[in-house]
XYZ file of C-alpha atoms in Angstrom:
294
model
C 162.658 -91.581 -127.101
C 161.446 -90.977 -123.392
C 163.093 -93.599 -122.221
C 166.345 -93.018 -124.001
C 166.236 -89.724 -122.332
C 165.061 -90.948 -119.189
C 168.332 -93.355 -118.858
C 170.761 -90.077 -117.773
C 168.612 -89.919 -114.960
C 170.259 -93.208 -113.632
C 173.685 -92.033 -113.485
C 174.242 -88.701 -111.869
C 177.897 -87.879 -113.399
C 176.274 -86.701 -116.658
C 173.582 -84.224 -114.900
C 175.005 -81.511 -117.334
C 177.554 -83.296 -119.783
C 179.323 -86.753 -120.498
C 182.719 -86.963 -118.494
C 185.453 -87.749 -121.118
C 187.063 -90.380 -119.310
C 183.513 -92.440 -119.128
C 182.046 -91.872 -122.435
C 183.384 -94.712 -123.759
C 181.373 -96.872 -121.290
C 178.303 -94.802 -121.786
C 178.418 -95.817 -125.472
C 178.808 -98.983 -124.026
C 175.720 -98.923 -122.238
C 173.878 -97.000 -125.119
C 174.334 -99.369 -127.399
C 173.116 -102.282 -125.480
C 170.068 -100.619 -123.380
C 168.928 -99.935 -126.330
C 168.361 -103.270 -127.495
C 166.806 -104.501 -124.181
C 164.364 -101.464 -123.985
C 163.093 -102.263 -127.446
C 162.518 -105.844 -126.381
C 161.049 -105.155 -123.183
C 158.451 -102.289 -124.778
C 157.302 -104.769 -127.343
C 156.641 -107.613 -124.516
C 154.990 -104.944 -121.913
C 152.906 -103.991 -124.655
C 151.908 -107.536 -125.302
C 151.490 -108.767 -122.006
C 154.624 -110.793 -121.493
C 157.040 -111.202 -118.926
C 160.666 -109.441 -119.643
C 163.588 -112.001 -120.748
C 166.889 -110.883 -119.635
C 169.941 -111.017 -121.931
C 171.581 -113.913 -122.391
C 175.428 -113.415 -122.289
C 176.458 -116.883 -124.484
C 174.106 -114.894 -127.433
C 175.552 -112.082 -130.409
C 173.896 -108.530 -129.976
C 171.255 -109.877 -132.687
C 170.907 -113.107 -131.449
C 169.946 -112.019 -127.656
C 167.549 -109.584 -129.474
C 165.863 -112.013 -131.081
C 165.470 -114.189 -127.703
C 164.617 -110.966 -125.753
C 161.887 -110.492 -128.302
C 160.247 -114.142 -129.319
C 161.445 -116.300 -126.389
C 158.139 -118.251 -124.730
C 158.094 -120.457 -121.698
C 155.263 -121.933 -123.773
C 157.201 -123.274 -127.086
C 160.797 -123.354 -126.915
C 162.619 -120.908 -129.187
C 166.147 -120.277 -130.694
C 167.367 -117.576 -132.887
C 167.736 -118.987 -136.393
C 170.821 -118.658 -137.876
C 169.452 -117.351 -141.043
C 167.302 -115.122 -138.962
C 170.515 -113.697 -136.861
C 172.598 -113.139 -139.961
C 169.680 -111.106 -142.036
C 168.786 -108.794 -138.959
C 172.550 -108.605 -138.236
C 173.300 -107.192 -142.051
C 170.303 -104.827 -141.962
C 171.599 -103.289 -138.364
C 174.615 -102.415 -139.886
C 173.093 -101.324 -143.616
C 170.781 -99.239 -141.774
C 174.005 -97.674 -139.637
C 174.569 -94.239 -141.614
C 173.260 -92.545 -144.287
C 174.638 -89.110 -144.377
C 172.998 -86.049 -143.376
C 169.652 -87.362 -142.994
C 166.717 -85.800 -140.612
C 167.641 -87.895 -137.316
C 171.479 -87.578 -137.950
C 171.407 -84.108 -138.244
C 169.085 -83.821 -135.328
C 171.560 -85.657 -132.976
C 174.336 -83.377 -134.234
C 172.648 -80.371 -133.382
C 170.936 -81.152 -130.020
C 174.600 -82.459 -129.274
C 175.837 -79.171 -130.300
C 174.656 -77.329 -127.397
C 176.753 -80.186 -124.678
C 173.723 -81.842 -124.212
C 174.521 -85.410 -123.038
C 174.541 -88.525 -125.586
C 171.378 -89.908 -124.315
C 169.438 -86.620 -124.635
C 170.988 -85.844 -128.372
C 170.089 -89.658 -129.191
C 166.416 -89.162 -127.762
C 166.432 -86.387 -130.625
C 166.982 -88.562 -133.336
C 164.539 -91.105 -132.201
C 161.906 -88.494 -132.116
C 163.084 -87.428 -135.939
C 162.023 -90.834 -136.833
C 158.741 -90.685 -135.460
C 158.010 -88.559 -138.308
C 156.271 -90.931 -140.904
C 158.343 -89.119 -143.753
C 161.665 -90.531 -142.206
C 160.924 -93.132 -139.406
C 157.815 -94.442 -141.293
C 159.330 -95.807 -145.114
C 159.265 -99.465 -143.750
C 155.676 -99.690 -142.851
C 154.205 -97.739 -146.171
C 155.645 -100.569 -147.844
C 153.782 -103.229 -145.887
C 150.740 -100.738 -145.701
C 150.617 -100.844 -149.654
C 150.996 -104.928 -149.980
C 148.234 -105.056 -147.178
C 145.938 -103.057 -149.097
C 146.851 -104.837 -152.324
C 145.968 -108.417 -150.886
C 142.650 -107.031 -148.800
C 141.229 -105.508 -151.782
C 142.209 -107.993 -154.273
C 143.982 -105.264 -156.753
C 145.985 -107.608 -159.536
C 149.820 -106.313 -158.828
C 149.749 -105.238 -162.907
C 146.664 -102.474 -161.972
C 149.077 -101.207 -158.909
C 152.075 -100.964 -161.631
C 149.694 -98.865 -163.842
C 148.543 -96.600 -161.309
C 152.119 -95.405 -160.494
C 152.539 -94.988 -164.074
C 149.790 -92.763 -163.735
C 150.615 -88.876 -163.234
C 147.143 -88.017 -162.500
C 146.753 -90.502 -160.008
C 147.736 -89.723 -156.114
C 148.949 -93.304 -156.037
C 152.517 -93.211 -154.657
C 154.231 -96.720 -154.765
C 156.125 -97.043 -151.372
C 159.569 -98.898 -151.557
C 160.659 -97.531 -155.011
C 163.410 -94.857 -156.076
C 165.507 -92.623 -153.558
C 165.849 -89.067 -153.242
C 169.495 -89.714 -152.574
C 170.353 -92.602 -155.408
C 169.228 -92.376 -159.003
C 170.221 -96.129 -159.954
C 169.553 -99.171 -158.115
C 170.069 -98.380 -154.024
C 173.441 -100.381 -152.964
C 172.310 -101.543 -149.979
C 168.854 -102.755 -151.588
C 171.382 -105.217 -152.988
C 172.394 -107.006 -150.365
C 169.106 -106.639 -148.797
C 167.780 -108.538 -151.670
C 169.940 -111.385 -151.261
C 169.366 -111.659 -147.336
C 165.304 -111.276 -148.054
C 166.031 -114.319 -150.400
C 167.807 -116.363 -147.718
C 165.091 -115.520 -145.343
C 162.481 -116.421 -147.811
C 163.990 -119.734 -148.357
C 163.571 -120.873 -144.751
C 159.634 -119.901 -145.206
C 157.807 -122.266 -144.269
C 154.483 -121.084 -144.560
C 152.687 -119.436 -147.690
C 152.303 -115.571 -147.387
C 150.167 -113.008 -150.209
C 152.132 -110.490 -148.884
C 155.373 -111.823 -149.843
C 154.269 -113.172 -152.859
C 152.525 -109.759 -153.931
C 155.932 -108.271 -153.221
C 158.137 -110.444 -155.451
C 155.232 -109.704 -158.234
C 155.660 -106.118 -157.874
C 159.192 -106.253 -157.577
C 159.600 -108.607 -160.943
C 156.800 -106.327 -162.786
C 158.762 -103.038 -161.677
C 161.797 -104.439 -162.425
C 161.075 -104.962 -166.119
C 159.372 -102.262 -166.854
C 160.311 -99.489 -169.008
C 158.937 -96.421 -166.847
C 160.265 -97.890 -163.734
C 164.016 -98.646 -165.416
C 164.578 -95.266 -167.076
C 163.473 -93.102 -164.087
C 165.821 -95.046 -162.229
C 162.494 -96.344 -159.852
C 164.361 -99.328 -158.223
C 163.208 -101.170 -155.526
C 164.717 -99.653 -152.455
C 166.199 -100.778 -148.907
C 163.268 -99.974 -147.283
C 160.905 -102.535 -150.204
C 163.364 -105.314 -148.989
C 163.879 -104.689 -145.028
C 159.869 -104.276 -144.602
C 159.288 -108.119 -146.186
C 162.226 -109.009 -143.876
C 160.947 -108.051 -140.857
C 157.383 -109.226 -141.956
C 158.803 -112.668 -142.257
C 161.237 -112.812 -139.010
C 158.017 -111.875 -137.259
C 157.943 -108.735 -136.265
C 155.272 -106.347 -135.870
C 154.778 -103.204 -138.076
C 154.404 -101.341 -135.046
C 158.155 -102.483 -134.220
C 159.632 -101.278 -138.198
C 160.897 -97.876 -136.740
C 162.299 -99.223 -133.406
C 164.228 -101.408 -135.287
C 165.509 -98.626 -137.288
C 166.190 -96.663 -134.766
C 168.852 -99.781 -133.294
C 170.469 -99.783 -136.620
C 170.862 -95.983 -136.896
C 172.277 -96.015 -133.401
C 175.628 -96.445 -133.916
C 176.077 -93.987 -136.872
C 174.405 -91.417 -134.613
C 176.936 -91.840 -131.787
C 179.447 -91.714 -134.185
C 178.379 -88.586 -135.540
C 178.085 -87.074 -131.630
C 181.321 -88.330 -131.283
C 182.882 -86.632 -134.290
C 181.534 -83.423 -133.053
C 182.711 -83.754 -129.638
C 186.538 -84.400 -130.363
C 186.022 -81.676 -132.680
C 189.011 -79.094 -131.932
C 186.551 -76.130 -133.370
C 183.241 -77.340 -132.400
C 180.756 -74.485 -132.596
C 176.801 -74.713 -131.253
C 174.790 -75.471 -134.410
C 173.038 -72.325 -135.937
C 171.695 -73.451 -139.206
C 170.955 -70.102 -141.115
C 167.173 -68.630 -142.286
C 166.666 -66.513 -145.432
C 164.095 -64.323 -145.234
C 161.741 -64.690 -148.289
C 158.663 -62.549 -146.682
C 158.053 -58.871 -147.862
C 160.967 -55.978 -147.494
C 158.219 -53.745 -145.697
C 154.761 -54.166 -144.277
C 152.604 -51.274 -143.060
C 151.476 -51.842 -138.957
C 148.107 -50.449 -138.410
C 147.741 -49.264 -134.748
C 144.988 -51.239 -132.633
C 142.743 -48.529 -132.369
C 142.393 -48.594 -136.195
C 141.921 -52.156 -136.733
């Protein structure tokens, strides 16, 4: 988010707010910083040198190089790989009025520029109860390998009202039948699975849960589906990314239905600041006692 924010700083023209005639090229530049700051922050963190974009690569593909590419052992983008990070980008692209969205529509509401109202949404997502749906997933099949819990037990204690025991990756507050773009999510976290070479308990916890859920009766008529976020966690577990890296990756995908959404409002002939309204639901009257009587 800082350095998002940070980027306006390199080009004096949009001090205050985005000249029209450039911010076609400042999407432009949006969109692909983006990708390379995500790379480079997951290298600098890890102690390797930065790889520069390669301009013969797709978006995806020179992501994937900017992120795994070792002088060591020689690496290329897998197709399969490419593809399934490719689909999730753009399944991941909008989703309504969700908590980042609406964040980057109001921040750009008051002229800020796009990077600042973008830094807004990826701070929205830091928020574990947007940004962090991904890594609960992998945070639940960790902690069912680790402490050996049978995948049938973990199905009962979801079942179980008067357990805490939430099951992360299952229904929507948005969809009440199976997620759409869980669909085709499942199909790409097949494909990816079928180029697995090596044997995982994770994954294979995760297709037990998902065949146990999926035939169950409690699960099927409260509509508790496995989501897009049950699918795009495994996904990113078996391309190779870090959990650490889950949100960042969201973030790239929800990029371009943020700037669309600045965009909208911008062009907009009637564009007002945003002023969401408050209803007061506090007492009519309270009683001030002076200081001296306190």
């Amino acid at each position: 988010a800082a350095m998002v924010a940070s980027l306006s700083s390199f080009y004096p023209e949009m001090e205050e707010r985005d000249p029209e005639e450039n911010i076609d090229l400042t999407v432009t530049r949006l969109l692909s910083k983006m990708r390379t700051i995500a790379a480079f922050t997951y290298r600098q963190a890890n102690g390797y040198d930065f790889v520069d974009p390669q301009y013969n690569y797709s978006y995806c593909a020179n992501f994937l190089n900017m992120m795994f590419h070792s002088s060591v052992n020689e690496y290329s983008p897998d197709p399969i790989h490419v593809k399934a990070l490719n689909q999730l980008l753009i399944l991941h692209a909008d989703h309504e009025q969700n908590c980042s969205t609406s964040a980057v529509r109001l921040v750009g509401s008051s002229e800020a520029n796009l990077y600042a109202a973008v830094s807004a949404g990826c701070c929205a997502l830091w928020g574990p109860k947007h940004g962090g749906a991904h890594q609960a997933v992998m945070a639940t099949l960790n902690k069912i390998v680790s402490e050996k819990i049978p995948p049938k037990k973990i199905i009962e204690m979801a079942k179980d009202k008067s357990n805490p025991f939430r099951l992360a990756g299952f229904g929507h507050r948005v969809y009440k039948t199976f997620d759409p773009r869980a669909k085709i999510a499942k199909q790409m976290c097949n494909e990816v699975f079928s180029i697995n070479n090596t044997t995982d308990p994770l994954l294979e916890v995760a297709m037990e849960l998902e065949e146990l859920a999926l035939k169950d009766d409690f699960f099927i008529s409260r509509n508790l589906y496995p989501n897009i976020d049950f699918y795009t966690g495994i996904i990113f577990h078996m391309m190779g990314f870090p959990q650490q890296m889950f949100t960042v990756l969201f973030a790239m995908g929800r990029l371009p239905g943020w700037i669309a959404h600045y965009l909208e409002w911008r062009h907009d002939p009637f564009q007002k600041i945003g002023r969401p309204r408050q209803i007061y639901s506090g007492p009519e009257a309270k009683e001030v006692i002076a200081i001296e009587e306190r």
